CSV table of C-alpha atoms in Angstrom, one decimal:
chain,number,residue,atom,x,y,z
A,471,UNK,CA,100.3,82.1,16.9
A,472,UNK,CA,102.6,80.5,19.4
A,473,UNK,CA,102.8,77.2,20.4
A,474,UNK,CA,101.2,76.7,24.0
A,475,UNK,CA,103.5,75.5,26.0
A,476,UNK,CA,102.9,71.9,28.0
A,477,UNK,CA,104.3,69.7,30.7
A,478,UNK,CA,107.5,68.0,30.5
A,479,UNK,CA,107.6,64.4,32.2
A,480,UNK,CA,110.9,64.9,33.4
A,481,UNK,CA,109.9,67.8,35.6
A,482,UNK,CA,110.9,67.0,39.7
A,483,UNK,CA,111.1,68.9,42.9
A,484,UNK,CA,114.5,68.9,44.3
A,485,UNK,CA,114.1,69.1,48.5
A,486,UNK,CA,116.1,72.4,49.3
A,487,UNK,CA,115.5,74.3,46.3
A,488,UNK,CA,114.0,78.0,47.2
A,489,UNK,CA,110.5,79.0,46.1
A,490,UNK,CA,112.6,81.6,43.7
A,491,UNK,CA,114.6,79.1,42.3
A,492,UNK,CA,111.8,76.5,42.1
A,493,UNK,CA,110.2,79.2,40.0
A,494,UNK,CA,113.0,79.5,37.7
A,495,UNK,CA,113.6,75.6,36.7
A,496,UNK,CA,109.8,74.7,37.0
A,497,UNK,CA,108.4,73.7,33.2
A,498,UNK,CA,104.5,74.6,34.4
A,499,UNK,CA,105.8,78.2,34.8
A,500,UNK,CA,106.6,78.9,31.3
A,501,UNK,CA,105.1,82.1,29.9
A,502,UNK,CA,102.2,82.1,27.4
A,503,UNK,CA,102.1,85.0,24.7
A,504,UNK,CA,99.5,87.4,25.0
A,505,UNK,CA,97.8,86.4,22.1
A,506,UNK,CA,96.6,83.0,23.4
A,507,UNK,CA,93.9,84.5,25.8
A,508,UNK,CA,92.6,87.2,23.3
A,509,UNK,CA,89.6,89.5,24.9
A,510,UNK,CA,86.4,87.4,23.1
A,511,UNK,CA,84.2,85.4,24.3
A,512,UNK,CA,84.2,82.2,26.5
A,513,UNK,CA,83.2,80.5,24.3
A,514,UNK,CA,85.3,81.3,20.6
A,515,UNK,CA,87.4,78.8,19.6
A,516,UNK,CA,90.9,79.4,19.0
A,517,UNK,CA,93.3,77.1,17.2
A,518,UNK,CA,96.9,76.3,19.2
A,519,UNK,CA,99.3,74.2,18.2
A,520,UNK,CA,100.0,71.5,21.0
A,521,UNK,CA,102.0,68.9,21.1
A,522,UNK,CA,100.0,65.2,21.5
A,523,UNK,CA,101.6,62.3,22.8
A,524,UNK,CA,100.7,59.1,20.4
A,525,UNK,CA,98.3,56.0,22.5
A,526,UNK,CA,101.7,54.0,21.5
A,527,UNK,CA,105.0,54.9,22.2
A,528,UNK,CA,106.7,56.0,19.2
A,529,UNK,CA,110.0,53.5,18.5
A,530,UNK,CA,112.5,56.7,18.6
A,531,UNK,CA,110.4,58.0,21.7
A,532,UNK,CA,108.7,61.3,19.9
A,533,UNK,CA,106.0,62.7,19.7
A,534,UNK,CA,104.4,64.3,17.0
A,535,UNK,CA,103.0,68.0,16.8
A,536,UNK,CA,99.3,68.3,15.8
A,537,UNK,CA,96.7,71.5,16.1
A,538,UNK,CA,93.8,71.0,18.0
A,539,UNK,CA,91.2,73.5,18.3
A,540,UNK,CA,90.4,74.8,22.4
A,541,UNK,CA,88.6,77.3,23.9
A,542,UNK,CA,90.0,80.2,25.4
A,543,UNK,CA,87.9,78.8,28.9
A,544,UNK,CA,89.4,75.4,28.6
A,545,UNK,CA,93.3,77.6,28.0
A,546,UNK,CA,92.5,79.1,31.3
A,547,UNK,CA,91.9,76.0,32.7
A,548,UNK,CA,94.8,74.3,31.4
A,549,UNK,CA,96.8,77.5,33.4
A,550,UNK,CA,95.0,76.8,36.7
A,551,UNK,CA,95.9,73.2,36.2
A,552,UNK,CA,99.6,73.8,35.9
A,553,UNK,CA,99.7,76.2,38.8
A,554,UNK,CA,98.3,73.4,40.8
A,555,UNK,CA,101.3,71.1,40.0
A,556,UNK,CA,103.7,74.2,40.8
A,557,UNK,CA,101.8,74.2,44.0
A,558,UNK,CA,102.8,70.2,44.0
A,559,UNK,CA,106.6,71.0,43.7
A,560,UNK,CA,106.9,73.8,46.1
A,561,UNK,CA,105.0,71.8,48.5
A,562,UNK,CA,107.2,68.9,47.7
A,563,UNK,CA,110.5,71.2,48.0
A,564,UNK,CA,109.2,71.7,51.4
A,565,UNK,CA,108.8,67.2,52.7
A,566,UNK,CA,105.2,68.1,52.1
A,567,UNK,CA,104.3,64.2,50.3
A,568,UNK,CA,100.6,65.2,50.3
A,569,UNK,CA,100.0,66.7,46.4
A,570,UNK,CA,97.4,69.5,46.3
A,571,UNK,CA,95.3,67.4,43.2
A,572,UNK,CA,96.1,65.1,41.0
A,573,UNK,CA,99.6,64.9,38.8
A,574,UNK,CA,97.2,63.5,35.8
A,575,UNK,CA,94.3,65.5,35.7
A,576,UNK,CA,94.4,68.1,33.0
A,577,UNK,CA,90.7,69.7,32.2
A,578,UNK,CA,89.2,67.8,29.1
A,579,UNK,CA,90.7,69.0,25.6
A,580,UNK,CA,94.0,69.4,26.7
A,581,UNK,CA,96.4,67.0,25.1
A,582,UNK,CA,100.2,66.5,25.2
A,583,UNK,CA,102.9,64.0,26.4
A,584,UNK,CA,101.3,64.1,29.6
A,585,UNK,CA,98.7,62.3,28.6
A,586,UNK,CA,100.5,59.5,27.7
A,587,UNK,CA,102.0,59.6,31.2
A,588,UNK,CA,98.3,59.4,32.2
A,589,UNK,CA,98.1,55.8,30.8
A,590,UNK,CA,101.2,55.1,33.1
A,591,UNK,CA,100.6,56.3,36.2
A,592,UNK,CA,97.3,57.0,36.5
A,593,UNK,CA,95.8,59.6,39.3
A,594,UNK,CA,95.1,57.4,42.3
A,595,UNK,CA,95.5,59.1,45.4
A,596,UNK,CA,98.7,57.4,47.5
A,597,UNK,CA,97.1,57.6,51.1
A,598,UNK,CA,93.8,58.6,52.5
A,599,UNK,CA,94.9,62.0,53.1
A,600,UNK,CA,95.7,62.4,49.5
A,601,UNK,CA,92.5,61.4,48.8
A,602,UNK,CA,90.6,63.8,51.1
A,603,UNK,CA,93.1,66.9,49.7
A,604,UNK,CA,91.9,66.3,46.6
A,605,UNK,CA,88.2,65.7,47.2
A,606,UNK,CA,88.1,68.4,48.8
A,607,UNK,CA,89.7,71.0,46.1
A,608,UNK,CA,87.0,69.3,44.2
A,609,UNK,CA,84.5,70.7,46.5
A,610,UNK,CA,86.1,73.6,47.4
A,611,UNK,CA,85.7,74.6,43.6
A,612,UNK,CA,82.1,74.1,43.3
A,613,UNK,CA,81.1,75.9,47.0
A,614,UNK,CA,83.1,78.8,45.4
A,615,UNK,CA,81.0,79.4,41.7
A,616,UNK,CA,78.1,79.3,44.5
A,617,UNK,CA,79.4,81.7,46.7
A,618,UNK,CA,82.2,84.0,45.4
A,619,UNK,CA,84.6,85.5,48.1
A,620,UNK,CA,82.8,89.2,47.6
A,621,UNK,CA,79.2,87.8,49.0
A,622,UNK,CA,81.3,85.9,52.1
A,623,UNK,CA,82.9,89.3,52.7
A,624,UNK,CA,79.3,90.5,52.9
A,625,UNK,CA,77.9,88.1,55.1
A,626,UNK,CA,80.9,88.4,58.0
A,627,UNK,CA,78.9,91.7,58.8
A,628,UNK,CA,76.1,89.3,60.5
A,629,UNK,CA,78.3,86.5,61.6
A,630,UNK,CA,78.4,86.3,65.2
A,631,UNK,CA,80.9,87.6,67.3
A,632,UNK,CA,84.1,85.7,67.5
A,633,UNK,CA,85.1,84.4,71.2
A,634,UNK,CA,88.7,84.3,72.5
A,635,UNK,CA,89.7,80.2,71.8
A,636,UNK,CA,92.9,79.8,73.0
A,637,UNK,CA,92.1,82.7,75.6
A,638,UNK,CA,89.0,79.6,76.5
A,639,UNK,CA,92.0,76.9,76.8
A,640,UNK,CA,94.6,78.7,78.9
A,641,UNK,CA,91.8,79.3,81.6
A,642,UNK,CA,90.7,75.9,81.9
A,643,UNK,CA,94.5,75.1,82.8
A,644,UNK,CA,95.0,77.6,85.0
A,645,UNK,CA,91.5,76.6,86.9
A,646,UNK,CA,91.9,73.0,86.5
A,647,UNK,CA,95.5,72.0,86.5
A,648,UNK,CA,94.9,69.9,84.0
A,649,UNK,CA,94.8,70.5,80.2
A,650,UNK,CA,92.0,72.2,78.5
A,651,UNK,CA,89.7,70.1,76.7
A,652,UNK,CA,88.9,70.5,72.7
A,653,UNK,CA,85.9,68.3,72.7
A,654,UNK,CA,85.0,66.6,69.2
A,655,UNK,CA,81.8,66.8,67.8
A,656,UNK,CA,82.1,63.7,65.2
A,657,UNK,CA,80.0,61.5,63.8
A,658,UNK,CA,82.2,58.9,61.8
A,659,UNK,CA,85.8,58.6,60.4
A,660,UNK,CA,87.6,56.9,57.6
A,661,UNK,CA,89.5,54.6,59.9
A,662,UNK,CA,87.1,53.5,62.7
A,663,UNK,CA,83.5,54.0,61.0
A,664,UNK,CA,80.5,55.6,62.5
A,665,UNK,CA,80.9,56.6,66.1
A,666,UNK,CA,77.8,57.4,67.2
A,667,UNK,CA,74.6,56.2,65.8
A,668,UNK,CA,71.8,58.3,67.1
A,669,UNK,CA,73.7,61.5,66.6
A,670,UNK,CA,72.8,64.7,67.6
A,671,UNK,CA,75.5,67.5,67.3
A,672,UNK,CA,73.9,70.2,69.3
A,673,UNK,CA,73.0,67.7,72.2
A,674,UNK,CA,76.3,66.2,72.4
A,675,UNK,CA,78.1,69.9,72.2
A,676,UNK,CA,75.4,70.8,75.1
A,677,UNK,CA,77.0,67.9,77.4
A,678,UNK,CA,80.5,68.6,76.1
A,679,UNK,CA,79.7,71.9,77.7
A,680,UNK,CA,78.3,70.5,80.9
A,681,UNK,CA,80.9,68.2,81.6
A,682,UNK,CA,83.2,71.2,81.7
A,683,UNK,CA,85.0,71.5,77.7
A,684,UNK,CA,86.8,74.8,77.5
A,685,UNK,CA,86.4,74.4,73.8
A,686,UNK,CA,84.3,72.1,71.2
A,687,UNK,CA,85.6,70.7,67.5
A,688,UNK,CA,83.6,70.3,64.8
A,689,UNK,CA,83.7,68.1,62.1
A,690,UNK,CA,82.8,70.0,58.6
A,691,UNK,CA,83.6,67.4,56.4
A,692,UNK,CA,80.5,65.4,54.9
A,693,UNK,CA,82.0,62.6,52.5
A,694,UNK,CA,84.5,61.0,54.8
A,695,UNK,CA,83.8,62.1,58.8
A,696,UNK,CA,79.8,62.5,57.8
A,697,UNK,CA,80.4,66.2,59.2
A,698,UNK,CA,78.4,69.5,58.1
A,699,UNK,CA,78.8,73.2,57.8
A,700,UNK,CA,75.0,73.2,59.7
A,701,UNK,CA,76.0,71.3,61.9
A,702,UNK,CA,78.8,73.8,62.9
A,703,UNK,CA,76.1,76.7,62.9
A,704,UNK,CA,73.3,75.1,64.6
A,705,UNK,CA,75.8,74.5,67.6
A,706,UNK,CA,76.7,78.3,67.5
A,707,UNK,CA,73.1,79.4,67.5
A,708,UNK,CA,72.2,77.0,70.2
A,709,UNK,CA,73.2,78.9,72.7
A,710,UNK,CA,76.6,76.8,73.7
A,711,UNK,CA,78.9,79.5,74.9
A,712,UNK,CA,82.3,77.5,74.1
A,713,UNK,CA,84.1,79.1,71.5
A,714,UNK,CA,84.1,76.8,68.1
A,715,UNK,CA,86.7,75.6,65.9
A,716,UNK,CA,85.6,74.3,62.5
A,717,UNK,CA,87.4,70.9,61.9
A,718,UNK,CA,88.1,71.0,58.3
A,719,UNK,CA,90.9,69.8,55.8
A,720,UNK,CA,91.7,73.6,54.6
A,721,UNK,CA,93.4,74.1,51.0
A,722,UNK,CA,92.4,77.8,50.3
A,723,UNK,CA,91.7,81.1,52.2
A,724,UNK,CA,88.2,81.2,51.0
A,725,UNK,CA,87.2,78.1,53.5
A,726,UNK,CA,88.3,80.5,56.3
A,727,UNK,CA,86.2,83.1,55.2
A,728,UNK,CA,83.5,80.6,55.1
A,729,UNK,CA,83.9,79.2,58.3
A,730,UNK,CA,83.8,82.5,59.9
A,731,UNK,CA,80.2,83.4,58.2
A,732,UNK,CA,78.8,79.9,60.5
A,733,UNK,CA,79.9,81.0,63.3
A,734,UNK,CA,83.8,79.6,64.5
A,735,UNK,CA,85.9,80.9,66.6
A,736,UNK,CA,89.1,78.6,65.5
A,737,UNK,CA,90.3,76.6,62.4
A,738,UNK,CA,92.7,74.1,61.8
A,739,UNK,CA,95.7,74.3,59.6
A,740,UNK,CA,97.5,71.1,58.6
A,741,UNK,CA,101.3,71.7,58.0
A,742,UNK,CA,101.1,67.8,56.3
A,743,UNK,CA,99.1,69.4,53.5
A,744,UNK,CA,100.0,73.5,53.3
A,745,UNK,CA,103.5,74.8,52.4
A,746,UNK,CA,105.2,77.4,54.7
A,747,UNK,CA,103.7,80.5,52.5
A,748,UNK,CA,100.1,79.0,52.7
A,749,UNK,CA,100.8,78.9,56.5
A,750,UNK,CA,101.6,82.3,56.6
A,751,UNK,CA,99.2,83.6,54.2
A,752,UNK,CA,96.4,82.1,56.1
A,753,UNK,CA,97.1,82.6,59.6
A,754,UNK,CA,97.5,86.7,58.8
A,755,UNK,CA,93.6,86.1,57.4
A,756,UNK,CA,92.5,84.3,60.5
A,757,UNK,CA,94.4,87.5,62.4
A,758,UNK,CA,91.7,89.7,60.3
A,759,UNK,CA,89.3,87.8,60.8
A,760,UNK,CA,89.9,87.6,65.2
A,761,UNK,CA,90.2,83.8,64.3
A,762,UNK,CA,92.6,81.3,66.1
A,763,UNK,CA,94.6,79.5,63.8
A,764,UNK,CA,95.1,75.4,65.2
A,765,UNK,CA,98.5,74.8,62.7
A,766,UNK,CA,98.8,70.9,63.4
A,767,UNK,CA,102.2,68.8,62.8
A,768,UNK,CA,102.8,65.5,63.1
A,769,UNK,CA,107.0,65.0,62.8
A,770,UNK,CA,110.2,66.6,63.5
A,771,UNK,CA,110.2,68.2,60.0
A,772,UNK,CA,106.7,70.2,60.1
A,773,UNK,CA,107.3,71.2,63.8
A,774,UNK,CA,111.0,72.5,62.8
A,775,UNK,CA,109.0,74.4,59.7
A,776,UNK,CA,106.1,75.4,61.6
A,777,UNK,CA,108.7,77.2,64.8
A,778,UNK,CA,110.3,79.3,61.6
A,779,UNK,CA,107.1,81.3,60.8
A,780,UNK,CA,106.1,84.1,62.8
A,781,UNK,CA,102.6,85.0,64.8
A,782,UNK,CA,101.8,81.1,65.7
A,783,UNK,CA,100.3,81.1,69.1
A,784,UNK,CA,98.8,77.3,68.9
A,785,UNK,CA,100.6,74.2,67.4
A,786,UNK,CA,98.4,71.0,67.6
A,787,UNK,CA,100.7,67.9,67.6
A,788,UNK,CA,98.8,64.7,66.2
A,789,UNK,CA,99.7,61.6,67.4
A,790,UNK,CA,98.0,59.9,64.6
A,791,UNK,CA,99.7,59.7,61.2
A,792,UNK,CA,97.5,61.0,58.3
A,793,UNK,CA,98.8,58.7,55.9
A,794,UNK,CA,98.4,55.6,57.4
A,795,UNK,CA,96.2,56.5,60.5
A,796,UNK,CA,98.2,54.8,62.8
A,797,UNK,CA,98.5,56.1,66.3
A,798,UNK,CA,101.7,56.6,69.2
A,799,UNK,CA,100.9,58.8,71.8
A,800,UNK,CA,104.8,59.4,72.4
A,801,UNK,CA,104.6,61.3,69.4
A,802,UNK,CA,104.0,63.9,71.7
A,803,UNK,CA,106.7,63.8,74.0
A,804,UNK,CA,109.4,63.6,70.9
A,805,UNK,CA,108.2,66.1,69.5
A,806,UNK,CA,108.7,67.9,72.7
A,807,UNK,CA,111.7,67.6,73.5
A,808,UNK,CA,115.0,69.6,73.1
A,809,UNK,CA,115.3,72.4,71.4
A,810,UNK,CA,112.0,72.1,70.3
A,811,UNK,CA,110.3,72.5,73.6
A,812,UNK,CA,113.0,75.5,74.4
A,813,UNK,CA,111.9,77.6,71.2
A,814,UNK,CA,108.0,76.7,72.1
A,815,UNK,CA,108.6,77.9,75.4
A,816,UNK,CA,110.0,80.9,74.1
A,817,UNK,CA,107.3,82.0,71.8
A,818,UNK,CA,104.7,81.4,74.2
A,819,UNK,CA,102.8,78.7,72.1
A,820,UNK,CA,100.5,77.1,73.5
A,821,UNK,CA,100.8,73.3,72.7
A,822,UNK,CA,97.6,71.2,72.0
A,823,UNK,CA,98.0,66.8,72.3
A,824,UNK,CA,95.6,65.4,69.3
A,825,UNK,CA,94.6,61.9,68.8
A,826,UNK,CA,95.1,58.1,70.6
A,827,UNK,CA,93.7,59.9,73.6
A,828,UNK,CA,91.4,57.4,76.4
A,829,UNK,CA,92.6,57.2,79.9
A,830,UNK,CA,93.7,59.5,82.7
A,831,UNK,CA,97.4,57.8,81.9
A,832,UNK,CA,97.5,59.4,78.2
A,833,UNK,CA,96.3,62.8,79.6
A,834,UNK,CA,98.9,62.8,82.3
A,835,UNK,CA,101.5,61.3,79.6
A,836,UNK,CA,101.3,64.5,77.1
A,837,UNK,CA,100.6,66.7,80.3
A,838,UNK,CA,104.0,65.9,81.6
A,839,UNK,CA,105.4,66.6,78.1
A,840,UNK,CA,104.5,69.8,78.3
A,841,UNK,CA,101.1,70.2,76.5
A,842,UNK,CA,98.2,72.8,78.0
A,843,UNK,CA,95.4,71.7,75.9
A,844,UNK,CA,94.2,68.2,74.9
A,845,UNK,CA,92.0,67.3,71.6
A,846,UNK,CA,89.7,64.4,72.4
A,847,UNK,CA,86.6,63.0,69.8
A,848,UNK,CA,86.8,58.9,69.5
A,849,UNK,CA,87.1,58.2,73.5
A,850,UNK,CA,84.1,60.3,74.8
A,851,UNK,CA,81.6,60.9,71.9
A,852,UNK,CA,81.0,57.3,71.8
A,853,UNK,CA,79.6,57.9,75.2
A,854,UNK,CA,76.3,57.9,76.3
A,855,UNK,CA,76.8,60.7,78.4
A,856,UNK,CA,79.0,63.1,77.2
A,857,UNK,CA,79.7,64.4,80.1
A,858,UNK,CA,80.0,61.3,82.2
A,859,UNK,CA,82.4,60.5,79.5
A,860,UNK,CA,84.7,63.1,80.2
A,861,UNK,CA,85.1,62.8,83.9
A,862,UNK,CA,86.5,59.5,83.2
A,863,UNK,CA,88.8,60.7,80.8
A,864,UNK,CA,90.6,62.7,83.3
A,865,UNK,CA,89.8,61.0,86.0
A,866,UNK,CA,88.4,63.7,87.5
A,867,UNK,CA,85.1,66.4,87.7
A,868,UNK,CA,86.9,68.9,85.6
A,869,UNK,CA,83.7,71.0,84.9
A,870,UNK,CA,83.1,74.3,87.1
């Protein structure tokens, strides 16, 4: 039987490099002979030869071969795992630091050099982000054994219908003047903590409404913003008419199929996290779907990206840096600028300002910059009155 093959230490991305050519040097990528994944069941053992790296480094540096008996369920999941770390070096190719899951986490059983590269570097997440990405492909996994793709399929024919988002934002500007308001429904986040103590999504979505939102976010995630999937469609059954968009850190196609069965009208995209072809893949699903696609950027490098792919009507730009949550409102206006600002201009994007957001100075600010919609949680959910909170935002009664 052949040997299966495993990952070399050495392998790196090289910023540039084409997906093709990627493809063509990456050592996860090597091909496996038919007769490792015989037809049996899960559950038959089958003997490979694999190569295990010694607790102690060896004085010459080798390693020595020795069988160890697998099943073919744990070979298949050795094969997912390395896909995932091809999905780590395109992404990287791309200036996307953020790694899909962790460099060190092959399924139990599986043994080779890398695992004495495990005793090295370990699999600690490098930011906060990093950490959420790979929570959440933890989750991700489970939510999908429970509910396979086929029965989400199913249950879109008694989701409700979808309402026009950005068609929601552009009014508000036109009526207003001002930009239209995404309104955050959010309990808590890593960096500042619980928000709002005694909170109540639907209320606070029903004063978002009131005090004149064109649109409302909603937090999905539970672990680190304390979020929910109910809370996303008890909103949408309670009657608020602003369309929805489901505020979650999104990895795979399935969670947009899911977040279309509870009711949104929107979801976000981060280009800090998805390579171009995710980006494309996905927002052609949300087109299927009649969902609005928020693709969010942060620097120069994921705006320049994000302007190449086709059929992107609404580009969030985040003021706050995912890594190291850090906020600079002039993020905005850089990003902006130039020939940047031409080529938005020219597509007809429509431009939402995110995050670091308090005062009727930092709406004007990113106004002036050239944004038409405006993403706001921290500075008026921690308001009594949601809606009292929002007139001071702008400065202004914007509600109609």
């Amino acid at each position: 039987m052949e040997s299966l093959n495993v990952l070399s230490s050495s392998s790196t991305a090289k910023p540039g490099l084409s997906s093709q050519q990627i493809l063509k040097k990456s050592t996860f990528f090597r091909p496996i002979q038919q007769t490792l994944m015989p037809r049996q069941t899960p559950n038959r053992k089958i003997s490979i030869p694999i190569l295990k790296a010694q607790q102690s480094e060896l004085k010459d540096g080798s390693a020595t071969v020795s069988e160890s008996r697998i099943s073919e369920g744990d070979a298949l999941k050795v094969k997912e795992w390395e896909v995932g770390m091809f999905q780590n070096e395109v992404a990287a190719s791309q200036g996307i630091r953020i790694r899909r899951r962790p460099p060190s986490g092959p399924p139990q059983h599986y043994v080779g050099p890398f695992e004495f590269r495990l005793q090295n570097e370990g699999n600690t997440p490098r930011n906060i982000l990093e950490e959420i990405v790979w929570q959440k492909d933890v989750e991700v996994s489970k939510m999908k054994e429970r509910k396979p793709l086929f029965t989400l399929k199913k249950a879109l024919d008694n989701a409700p219908p979808v309402r026009d988002f950005i068609g929601a934002l552009k009014a508000a500007n036109s009526q207003t003047g001002l930009p239209g308001l995404i309104a955050e429904v959010k309990k808590a986040s890593p960096s500042r903590g619980v928000l709002r103590e005694d909170f109540d999504p639907v209320e606070i979505a029903k004063g978002y409404e009131k005090g004149g939102a064109a649109c409302l976010s909603v937090l999905t995630d539970q672990k680190y913003f304390q979020g929910s999937f109910e809370n996303l469609e008890a909103i949408r059954n309670s009657g608020v008419k602003c369309p929805l968009l489901c505020k979650e850190f999104i990895i795979e196609a399935w969670q947009i199929y899911y977040a279309r069965t509870k009711g949104a009208d929107a979801v976000l995209l981060i280009a800090g996290v998805l390579p171009d072809l995710d980006i494309k893949y996905m927002t052609k699903i949300c087109k299927l779907l009649g969902l609005a696609a928020l693709v969010e950027v942060h620097d120069e490098k994921e705006m320049d990206r994000v302007l190449q792919i086709d059929g992107i009507e609404l580009v969030g730009i985040n003021n706050r840096d995912l890594e190291t949550f850090e906020v600079d409102i002039s993020n905005t206006k850089k990003l902006l600028e130039g020939d940047h600002g031409e080529r938005i201009r020219q597509k007809g994007i429509t431009v939402v300002g995110e995050s670091g957001l308090f005062t009727p100075d930092d709406i004007s600010y990113v106004q002036e910059a050239g944004v038409k919609a405006v993403l706001v949680g921290e500075s008026i959910v921690k308001q009594k009155d949601p809606a009292k909170g929002i007139t001071e935002l702008f400065g202004k009664d914007i509600s109609l």
